[in-house]
PDB file of C-alpha atoms and ligand atoms in Angstrom:
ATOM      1  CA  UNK A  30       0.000   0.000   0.000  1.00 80.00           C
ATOM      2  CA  UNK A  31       1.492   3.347  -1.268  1.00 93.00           C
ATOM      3  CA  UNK A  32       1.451   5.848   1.637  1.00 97.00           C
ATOM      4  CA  UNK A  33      -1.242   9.073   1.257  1.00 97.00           C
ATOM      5  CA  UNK A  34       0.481  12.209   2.035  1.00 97.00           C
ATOM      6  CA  UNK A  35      -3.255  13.474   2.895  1.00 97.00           C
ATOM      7  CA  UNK A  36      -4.433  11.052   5.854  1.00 98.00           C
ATOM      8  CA  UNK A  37      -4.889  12.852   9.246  1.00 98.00           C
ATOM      9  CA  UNK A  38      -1.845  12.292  10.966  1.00 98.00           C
ATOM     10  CA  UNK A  39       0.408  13.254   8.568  1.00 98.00           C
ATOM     11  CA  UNK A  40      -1.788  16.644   8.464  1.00 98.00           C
ATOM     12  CA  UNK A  41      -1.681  16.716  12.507  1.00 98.00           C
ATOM     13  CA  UNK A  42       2.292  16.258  11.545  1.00 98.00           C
ATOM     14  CA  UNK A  43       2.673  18.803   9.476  1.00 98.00           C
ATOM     15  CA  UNK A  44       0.249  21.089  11.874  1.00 98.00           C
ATOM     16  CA  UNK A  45      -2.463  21.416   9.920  1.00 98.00           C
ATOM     17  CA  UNK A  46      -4.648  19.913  12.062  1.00 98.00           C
ATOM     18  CA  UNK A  47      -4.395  20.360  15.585  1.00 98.00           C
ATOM     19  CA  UNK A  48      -3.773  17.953  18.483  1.00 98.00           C
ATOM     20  CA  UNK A  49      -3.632  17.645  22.092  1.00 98.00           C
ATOM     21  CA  UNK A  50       0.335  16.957  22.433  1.00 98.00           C
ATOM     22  CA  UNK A  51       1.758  14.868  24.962  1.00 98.00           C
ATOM     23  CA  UNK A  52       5.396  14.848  23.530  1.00 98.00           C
ATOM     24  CA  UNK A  53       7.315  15.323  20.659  1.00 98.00           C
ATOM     25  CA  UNK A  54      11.057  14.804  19.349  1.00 98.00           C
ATOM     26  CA  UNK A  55      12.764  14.565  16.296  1.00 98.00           C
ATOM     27  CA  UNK A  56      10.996  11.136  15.709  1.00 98.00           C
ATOM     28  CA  UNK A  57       7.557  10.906  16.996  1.00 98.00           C
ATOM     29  CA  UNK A  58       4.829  13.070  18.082  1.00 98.00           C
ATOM     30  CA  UNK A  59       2.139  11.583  20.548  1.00 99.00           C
ATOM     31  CA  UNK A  60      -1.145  13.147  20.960  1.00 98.00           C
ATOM     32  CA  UNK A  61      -4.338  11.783  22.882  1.00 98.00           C
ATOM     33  CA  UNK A  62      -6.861  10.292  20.816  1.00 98.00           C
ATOM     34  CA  UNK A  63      -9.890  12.290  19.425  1.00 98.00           C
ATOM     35  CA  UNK A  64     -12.258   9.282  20.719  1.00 98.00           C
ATOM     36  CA  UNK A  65     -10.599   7.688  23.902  1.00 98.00           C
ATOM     37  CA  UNK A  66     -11.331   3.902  24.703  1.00 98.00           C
ATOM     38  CA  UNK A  67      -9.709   4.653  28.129  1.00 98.00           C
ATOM     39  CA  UNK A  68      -8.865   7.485  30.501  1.00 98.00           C
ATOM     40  CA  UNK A  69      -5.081   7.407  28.892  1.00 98.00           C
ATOM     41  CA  UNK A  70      -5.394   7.265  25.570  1.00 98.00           C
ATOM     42  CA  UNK A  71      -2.787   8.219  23.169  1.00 99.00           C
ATOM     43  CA  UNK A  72      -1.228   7.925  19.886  1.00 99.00           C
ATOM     44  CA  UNK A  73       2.355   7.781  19.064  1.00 99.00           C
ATOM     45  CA  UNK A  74       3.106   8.373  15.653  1.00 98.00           C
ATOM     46  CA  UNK A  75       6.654   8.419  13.595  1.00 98.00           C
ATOM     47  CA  UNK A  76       7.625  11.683  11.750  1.00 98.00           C
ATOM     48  CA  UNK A  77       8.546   9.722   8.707  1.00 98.00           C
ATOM     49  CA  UNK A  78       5.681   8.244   6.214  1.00 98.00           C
ATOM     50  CA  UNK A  79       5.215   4.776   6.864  1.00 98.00           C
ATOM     51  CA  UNK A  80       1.674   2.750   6.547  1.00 98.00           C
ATOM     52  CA  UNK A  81       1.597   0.197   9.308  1.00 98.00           C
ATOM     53  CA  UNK A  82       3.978  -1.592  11.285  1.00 98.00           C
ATOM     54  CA  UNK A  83       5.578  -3.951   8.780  1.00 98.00           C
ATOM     55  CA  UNK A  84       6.696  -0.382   6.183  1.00 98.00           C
ATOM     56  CA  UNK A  85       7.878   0.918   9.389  1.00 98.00           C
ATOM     57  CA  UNK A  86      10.540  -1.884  10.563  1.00 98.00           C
ATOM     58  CA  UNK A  87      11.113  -2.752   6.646  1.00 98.00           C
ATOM     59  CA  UNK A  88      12.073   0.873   5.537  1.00 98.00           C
ATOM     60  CA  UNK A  89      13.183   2.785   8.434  1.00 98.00           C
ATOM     61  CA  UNK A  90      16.336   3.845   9.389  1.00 98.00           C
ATOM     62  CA  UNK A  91      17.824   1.598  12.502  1.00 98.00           C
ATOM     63  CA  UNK A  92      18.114   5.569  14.291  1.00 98.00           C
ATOM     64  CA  UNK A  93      14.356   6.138  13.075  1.00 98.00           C
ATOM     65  CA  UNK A  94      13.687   2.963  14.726  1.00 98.00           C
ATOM     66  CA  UNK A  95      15.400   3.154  18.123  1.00 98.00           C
ATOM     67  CA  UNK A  96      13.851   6.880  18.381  1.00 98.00           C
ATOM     68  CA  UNK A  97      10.323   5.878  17.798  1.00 98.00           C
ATOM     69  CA  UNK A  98      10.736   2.899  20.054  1.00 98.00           C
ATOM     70  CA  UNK A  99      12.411   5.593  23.208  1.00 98.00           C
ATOM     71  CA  UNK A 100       9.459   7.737  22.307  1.00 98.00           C
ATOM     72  CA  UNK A 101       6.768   5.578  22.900  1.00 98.00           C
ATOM     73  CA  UNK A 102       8.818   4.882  26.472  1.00 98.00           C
ATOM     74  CA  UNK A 103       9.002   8.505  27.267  1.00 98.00           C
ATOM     75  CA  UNK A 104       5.341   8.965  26.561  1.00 98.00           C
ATOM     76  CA  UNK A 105       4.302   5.557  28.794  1.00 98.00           C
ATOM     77  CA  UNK A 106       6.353   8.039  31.656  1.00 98.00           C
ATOM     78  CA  UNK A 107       4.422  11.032  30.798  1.00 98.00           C
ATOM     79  CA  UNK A 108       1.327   9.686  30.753  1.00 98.00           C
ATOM     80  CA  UNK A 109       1.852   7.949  34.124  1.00 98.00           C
ATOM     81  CA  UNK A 110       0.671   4.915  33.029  1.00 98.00           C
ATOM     82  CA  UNK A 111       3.330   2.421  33.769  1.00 97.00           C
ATOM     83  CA  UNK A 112       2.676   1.743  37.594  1.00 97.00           C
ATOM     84  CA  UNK A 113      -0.734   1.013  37.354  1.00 97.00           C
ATOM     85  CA  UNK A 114       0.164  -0.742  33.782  1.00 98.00           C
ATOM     86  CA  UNK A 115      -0.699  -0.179  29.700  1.00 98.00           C
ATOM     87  CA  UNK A 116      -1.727  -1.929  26.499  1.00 98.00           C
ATOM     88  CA  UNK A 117       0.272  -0.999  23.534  1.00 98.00           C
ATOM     89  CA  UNK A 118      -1.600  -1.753  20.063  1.00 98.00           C
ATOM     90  CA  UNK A 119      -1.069  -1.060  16.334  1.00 98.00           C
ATOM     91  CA  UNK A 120      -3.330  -1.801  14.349  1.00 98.00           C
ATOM     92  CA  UNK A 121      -2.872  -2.856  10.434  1.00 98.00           C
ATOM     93  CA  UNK A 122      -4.662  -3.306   7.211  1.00 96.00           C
ATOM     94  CA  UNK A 123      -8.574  -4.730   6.644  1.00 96.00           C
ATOM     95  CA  UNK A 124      -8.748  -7.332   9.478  1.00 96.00           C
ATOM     96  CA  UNK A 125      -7.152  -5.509  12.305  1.00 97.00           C
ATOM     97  CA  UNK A 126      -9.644  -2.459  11.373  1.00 97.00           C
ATOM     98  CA  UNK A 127      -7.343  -0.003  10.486  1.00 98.00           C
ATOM     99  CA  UNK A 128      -8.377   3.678  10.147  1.00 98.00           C
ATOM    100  CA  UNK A 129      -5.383   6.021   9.577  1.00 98.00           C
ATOM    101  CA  UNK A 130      -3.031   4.492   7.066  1.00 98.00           C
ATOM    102  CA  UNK A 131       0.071   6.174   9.050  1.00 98.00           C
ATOM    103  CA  UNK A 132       1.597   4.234  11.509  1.00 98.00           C
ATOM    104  CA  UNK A 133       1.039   4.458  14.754  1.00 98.00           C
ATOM    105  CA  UNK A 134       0.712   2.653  18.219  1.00 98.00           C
ATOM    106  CA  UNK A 135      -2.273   3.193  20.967  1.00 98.00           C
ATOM    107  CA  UNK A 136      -1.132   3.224  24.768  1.00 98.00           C
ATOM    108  CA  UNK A 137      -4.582   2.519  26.562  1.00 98.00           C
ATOM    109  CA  UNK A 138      -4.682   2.695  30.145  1.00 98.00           C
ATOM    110  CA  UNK A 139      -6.041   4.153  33.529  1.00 98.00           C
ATOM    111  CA  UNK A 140      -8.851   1.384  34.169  1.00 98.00           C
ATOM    112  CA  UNK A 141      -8.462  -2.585  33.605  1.00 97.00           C
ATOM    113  CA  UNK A 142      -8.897  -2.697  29.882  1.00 97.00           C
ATOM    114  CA  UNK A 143      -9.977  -6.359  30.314  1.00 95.00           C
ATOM    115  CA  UNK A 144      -9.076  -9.439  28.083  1.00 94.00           C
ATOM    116  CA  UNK A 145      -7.024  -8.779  25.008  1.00 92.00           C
ATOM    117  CA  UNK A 146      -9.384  -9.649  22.500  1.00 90.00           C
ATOM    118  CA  UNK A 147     -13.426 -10.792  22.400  1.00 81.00           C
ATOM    119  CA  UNK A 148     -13.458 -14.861  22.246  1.00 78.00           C
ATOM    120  CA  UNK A 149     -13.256 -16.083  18.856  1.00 70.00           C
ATOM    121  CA  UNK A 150     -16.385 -17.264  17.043  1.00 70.00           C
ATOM    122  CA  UNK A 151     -16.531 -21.429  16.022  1.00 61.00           C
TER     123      UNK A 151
HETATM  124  P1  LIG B 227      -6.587   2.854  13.978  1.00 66.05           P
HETATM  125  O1  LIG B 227      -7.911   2.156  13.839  1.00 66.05           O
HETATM  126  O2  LIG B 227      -6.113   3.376  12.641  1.00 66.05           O
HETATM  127  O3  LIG B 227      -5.571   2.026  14.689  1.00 66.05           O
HETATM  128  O4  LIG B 227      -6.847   4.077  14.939  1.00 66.05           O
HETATM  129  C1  LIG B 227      -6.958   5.397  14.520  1.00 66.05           C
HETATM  130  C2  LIG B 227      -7.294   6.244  15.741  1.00 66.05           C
HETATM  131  O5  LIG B 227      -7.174   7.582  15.372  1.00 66.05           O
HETATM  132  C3  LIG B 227      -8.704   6.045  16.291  1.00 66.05           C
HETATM  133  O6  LIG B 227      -8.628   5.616  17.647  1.00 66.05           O
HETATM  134  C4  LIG B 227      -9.348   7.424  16.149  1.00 66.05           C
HETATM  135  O7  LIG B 227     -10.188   7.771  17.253  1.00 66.05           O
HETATM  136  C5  LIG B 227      -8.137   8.341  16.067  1.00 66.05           C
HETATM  137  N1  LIG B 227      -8.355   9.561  15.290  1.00 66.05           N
HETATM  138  C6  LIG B 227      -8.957   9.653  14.070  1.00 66.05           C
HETATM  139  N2  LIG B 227      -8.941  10.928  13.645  1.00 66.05           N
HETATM  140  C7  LIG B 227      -8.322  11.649  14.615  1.00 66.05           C
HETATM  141  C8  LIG B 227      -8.005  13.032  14.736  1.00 66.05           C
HETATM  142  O8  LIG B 227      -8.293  13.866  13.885  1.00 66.05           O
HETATM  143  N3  LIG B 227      -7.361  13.422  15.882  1.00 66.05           N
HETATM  144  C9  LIG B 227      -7.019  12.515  16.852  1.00 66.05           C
HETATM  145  N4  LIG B 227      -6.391  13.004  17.928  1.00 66.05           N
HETATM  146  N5  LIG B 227      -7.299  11.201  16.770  1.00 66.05           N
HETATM  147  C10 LIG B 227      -7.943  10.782  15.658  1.00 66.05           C
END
């Protein structure tokens, strides 16, 4: 999938859109989530244009990578959410319901968020 310049985040990236920031360096900006599933709910996204998680680790520099990967840390700290604990998701492609073709990674927490996924149908 090619990447579109035009989806939200890169437009929140490039400040065209605004967003409630809750840090930013040279490789990611994370913002809380227009439509929280939990009391912490934010995004991390990577400056550079990648789709989902596989462009990402395919086509990103190893520096890109290591940054992205403190930055979602440094947010977890920010957000206070490591003591009481936090799901990290990312989301990709058709079956995994993906909305924003620019990659990014949820940290949900602040309440028990509960089993991982619904039980599977037969
Ligand atoms: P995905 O399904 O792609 O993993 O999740 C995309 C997330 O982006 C959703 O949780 C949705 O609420 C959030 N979102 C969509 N548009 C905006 C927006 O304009 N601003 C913010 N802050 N979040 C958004």
């Amino acid at each position: 999938m090619a990447y579109d310049s035009n989806n939200i985040f890169a437009k929140i990236l490039r400040g065209e859109i605004p967003c409630k920031k809750v840090y930013e360096d040279d490789f990611a900006l994370a913002f809380h989530d227009i439509n929280p599933q939990a009391p912490t709910h934010i995004l991390v996204v990577p400056k550079g244009p990648y789709v989902n998680y596989d462009d990402f680790v395919t086509s990103a520099e190893t520096e890109e990578l290591a940054g992205f990967a403190r930055a979602i840390g440094k947010t977890i700290a920010e957000a206070g959410v490591a003591q009481g604990g936090y799901r990290l998701i990312s989301n990709s492609g058709v079956d995994a319901h993906q909305e924003v073709p620019h990659y990014h990674i949820h940290i949900l927490g602040g309440r028990d968020l509960g089993a991982m996924l619904e039980k599977a149908e037969a």
